[in-house]
Coordinates of C-alpha atoms in Angstrom, one line a residue:
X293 CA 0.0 0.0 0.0
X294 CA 1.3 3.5 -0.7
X295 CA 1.9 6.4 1.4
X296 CA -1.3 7.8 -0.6
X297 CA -3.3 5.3 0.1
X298 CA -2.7 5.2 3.8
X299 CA -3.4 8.7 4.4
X300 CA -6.6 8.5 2.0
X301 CA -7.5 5.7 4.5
X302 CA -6.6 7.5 7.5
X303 CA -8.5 10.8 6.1
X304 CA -11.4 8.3 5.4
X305 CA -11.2 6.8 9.0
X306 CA -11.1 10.7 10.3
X307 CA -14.3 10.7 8.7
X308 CA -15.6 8.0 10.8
X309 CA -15.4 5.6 8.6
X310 CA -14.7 2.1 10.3
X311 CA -13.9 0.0 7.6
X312 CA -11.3 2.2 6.3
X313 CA -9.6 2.0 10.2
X314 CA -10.3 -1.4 10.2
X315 CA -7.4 -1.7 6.9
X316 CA -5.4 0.9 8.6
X317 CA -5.6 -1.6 11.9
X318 CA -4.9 -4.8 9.7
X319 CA -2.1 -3.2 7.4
X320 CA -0.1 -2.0 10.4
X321 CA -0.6 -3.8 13.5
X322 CA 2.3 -5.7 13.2
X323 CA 4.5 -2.7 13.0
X324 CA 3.0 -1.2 15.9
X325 CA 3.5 -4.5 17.7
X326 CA 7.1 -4.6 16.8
X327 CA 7.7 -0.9 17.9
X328 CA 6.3 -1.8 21.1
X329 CA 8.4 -5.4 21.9
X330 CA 11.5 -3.4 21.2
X331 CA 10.7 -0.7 23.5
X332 CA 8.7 -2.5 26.2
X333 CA 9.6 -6.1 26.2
X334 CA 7.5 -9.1 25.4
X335 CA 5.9 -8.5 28.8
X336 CA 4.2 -4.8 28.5
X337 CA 3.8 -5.1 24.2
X338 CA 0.3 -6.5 23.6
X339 CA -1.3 -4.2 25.6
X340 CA 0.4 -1.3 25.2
X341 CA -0.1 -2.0 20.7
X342 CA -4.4 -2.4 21.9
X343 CA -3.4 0.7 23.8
X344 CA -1.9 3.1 20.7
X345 CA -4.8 1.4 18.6
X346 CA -7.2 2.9 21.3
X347 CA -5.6 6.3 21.4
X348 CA -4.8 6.4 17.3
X349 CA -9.2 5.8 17.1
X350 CA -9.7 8.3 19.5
X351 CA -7.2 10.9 18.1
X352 CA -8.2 9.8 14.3
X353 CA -10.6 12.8 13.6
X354 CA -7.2 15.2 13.8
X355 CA -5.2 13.6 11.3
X356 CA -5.3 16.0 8.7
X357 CA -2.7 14.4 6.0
X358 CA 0.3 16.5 6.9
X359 CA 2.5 14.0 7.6
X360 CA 2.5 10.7 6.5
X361 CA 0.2 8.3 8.0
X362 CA 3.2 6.2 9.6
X363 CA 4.9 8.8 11.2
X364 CA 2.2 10.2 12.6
X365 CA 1.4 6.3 13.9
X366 CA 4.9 6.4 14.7
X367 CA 5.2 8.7 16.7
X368 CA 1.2 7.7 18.6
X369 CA 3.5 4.2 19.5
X370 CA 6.3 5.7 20.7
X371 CA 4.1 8.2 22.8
X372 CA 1.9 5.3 23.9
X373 CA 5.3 3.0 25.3
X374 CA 7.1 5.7 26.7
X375 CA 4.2 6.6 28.9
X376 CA 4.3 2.4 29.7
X377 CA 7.9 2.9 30.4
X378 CA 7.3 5.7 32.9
X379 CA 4.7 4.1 34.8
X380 CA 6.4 1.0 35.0
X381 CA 9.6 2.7 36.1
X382 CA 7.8 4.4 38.9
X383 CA 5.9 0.9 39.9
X384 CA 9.3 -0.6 40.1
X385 CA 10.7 1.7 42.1
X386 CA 8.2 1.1 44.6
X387 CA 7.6 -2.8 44.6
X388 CA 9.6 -4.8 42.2
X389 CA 13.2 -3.9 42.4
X390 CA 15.6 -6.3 41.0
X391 CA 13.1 -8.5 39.3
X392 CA 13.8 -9.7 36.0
X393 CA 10.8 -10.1 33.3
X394 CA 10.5 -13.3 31.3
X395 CA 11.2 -12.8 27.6
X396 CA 9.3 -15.2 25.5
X397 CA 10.6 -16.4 21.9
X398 CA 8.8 -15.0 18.9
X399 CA 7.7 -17.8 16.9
X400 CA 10.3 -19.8 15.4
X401 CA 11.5 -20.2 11.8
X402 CA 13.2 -23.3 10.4
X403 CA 16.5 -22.9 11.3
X404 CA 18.8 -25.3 12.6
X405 CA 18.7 -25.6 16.3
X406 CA 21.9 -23.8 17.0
X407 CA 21.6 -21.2 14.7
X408 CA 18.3 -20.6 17.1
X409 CA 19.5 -21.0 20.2
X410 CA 22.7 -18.5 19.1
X411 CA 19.9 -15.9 17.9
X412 CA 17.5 -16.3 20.4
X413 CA 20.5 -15.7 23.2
X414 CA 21.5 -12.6 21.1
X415 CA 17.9 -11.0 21.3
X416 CA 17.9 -11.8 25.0
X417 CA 21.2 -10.4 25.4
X418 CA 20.0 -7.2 23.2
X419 CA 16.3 -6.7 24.5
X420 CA 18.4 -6.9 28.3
X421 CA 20.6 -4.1 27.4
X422 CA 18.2 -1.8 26.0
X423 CA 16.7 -2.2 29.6
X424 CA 19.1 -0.2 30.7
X425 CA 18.8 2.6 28.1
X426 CA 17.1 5.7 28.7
X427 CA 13.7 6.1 27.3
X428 CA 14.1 8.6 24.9
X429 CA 17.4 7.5 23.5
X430 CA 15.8 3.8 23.3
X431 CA 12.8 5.2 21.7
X432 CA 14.9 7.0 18.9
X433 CA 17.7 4.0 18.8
X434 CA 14.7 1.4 18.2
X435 CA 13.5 3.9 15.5
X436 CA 17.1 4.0 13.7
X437 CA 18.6 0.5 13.7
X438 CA 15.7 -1.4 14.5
X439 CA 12.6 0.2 12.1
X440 CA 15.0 1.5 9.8
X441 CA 14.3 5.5 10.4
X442 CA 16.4 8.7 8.9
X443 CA 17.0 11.0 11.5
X444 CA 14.8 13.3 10.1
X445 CA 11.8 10.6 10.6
X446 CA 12.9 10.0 13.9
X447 CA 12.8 13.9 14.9
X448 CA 9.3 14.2 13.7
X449 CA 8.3 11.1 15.5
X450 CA 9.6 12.3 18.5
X451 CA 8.9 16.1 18.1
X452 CA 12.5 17.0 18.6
X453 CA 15.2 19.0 16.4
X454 CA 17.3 16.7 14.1
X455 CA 20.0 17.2 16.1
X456 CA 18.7 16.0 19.1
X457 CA 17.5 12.7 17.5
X458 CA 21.2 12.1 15.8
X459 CA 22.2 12.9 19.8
X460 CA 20.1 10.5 21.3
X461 CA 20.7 7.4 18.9
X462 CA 24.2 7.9 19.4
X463 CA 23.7 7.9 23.1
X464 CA 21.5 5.1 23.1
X465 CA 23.5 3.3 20.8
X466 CA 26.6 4.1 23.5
X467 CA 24.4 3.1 26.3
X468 CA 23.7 0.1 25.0
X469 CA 26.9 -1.1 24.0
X470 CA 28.5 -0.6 27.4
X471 CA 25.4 -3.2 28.8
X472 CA 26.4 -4.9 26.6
X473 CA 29.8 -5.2 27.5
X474 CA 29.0 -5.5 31.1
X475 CA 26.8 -8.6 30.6
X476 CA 29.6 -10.5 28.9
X477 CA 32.1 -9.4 31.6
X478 CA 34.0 -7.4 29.7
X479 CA 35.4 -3.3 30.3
X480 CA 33.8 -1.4 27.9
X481 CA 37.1 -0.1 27.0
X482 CA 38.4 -2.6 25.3
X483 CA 40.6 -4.6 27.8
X484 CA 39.2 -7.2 28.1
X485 CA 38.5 -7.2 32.0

């Protein structure tokens, strides 16, 4: 479907038209879905995708077509699991310090077993470290490597300058790393120890 089509569906669905928001739901669910497993965890991502698709029906009618249809989702779903983040973060703080979530394995392919397992430990490793990310620079580092982003998308999505979005992928991309390195038990500078 082309960008023309989605925001002539989306300006339909403004319209209150629920078959064309039905498409819209059906065509990009999935991305919504991913977006929100990268930034939440398996854990917090069903609800908070039935929660953007809440808050993208009730905020349909001011879609006006600016933007592309996407971004404007885009940026709805990042929104949506940065608010999850926040809330969780404060829960935490109060009851659950320490605990670790459980990280359930997308459905699997038909790779060999070992190419699994070695994939399956990578994404645990990864979706661990971003834990430890800040929630704006994990927003816009997801957006980048992860959804494919330019900069420029990502500072419209998050309604910051360009520079700031080139800031915080690099930062998040940083952060990440070092957790990274810390989890293997290795100095983030290199040496080895």
């Amino acid at each position: 479907m082309s960008a023309a089509d989605r925001n002539h569906l989306a300006l339909r669905a403004a319209r209150g038209d629920v078959g064309a928001f039905s498409s819209l739901v059906q065509e990009h669910s999935g991305l919504v879905y991913r977006v929100s497993l990268r930034v939440l965890g398996a854990r917090d991502a069903q609800d908070a995708s039935q929660e953007v698709w809440i808050r993208v029906w009730r905020n349909i009618k001011n879609f006006r077509g600016e933007s592309a249809f996407t971004t404007w989702l885009y940026r709805i779903t990042m929104n949506t699991c940065l608010s999850v983040r926040q809330k969780e973060s404060r829960r935490d703080d109060r009851q659950y310090a320490g605990e670790v979530p459980y990280l359930a394995e997308p459905p699997g392919g038909d790779a060999d077993p070992e190419t699994q397992a070695l994939n399956s430990e990578r994404r645990v490793e990864i979706e661990a470290a971003l834990e430890h990310v800040r929630a704006e620079h994990r927003a816009a580092l997801v957006l980048r490597h992860m959804e494919g982003l330019s900069y420029a998308e990502i500072a419209e999505v998050l309604d910051v300058p360009d520079g700031t979005a080139k800031g915080w992928v690099s930062r998040g991309r940083a952060a990440m790393l070092v957790a990274l390195s810390k989890e293997n038990g290795r100095n983030p500078d290199g040496d080895g120890q």
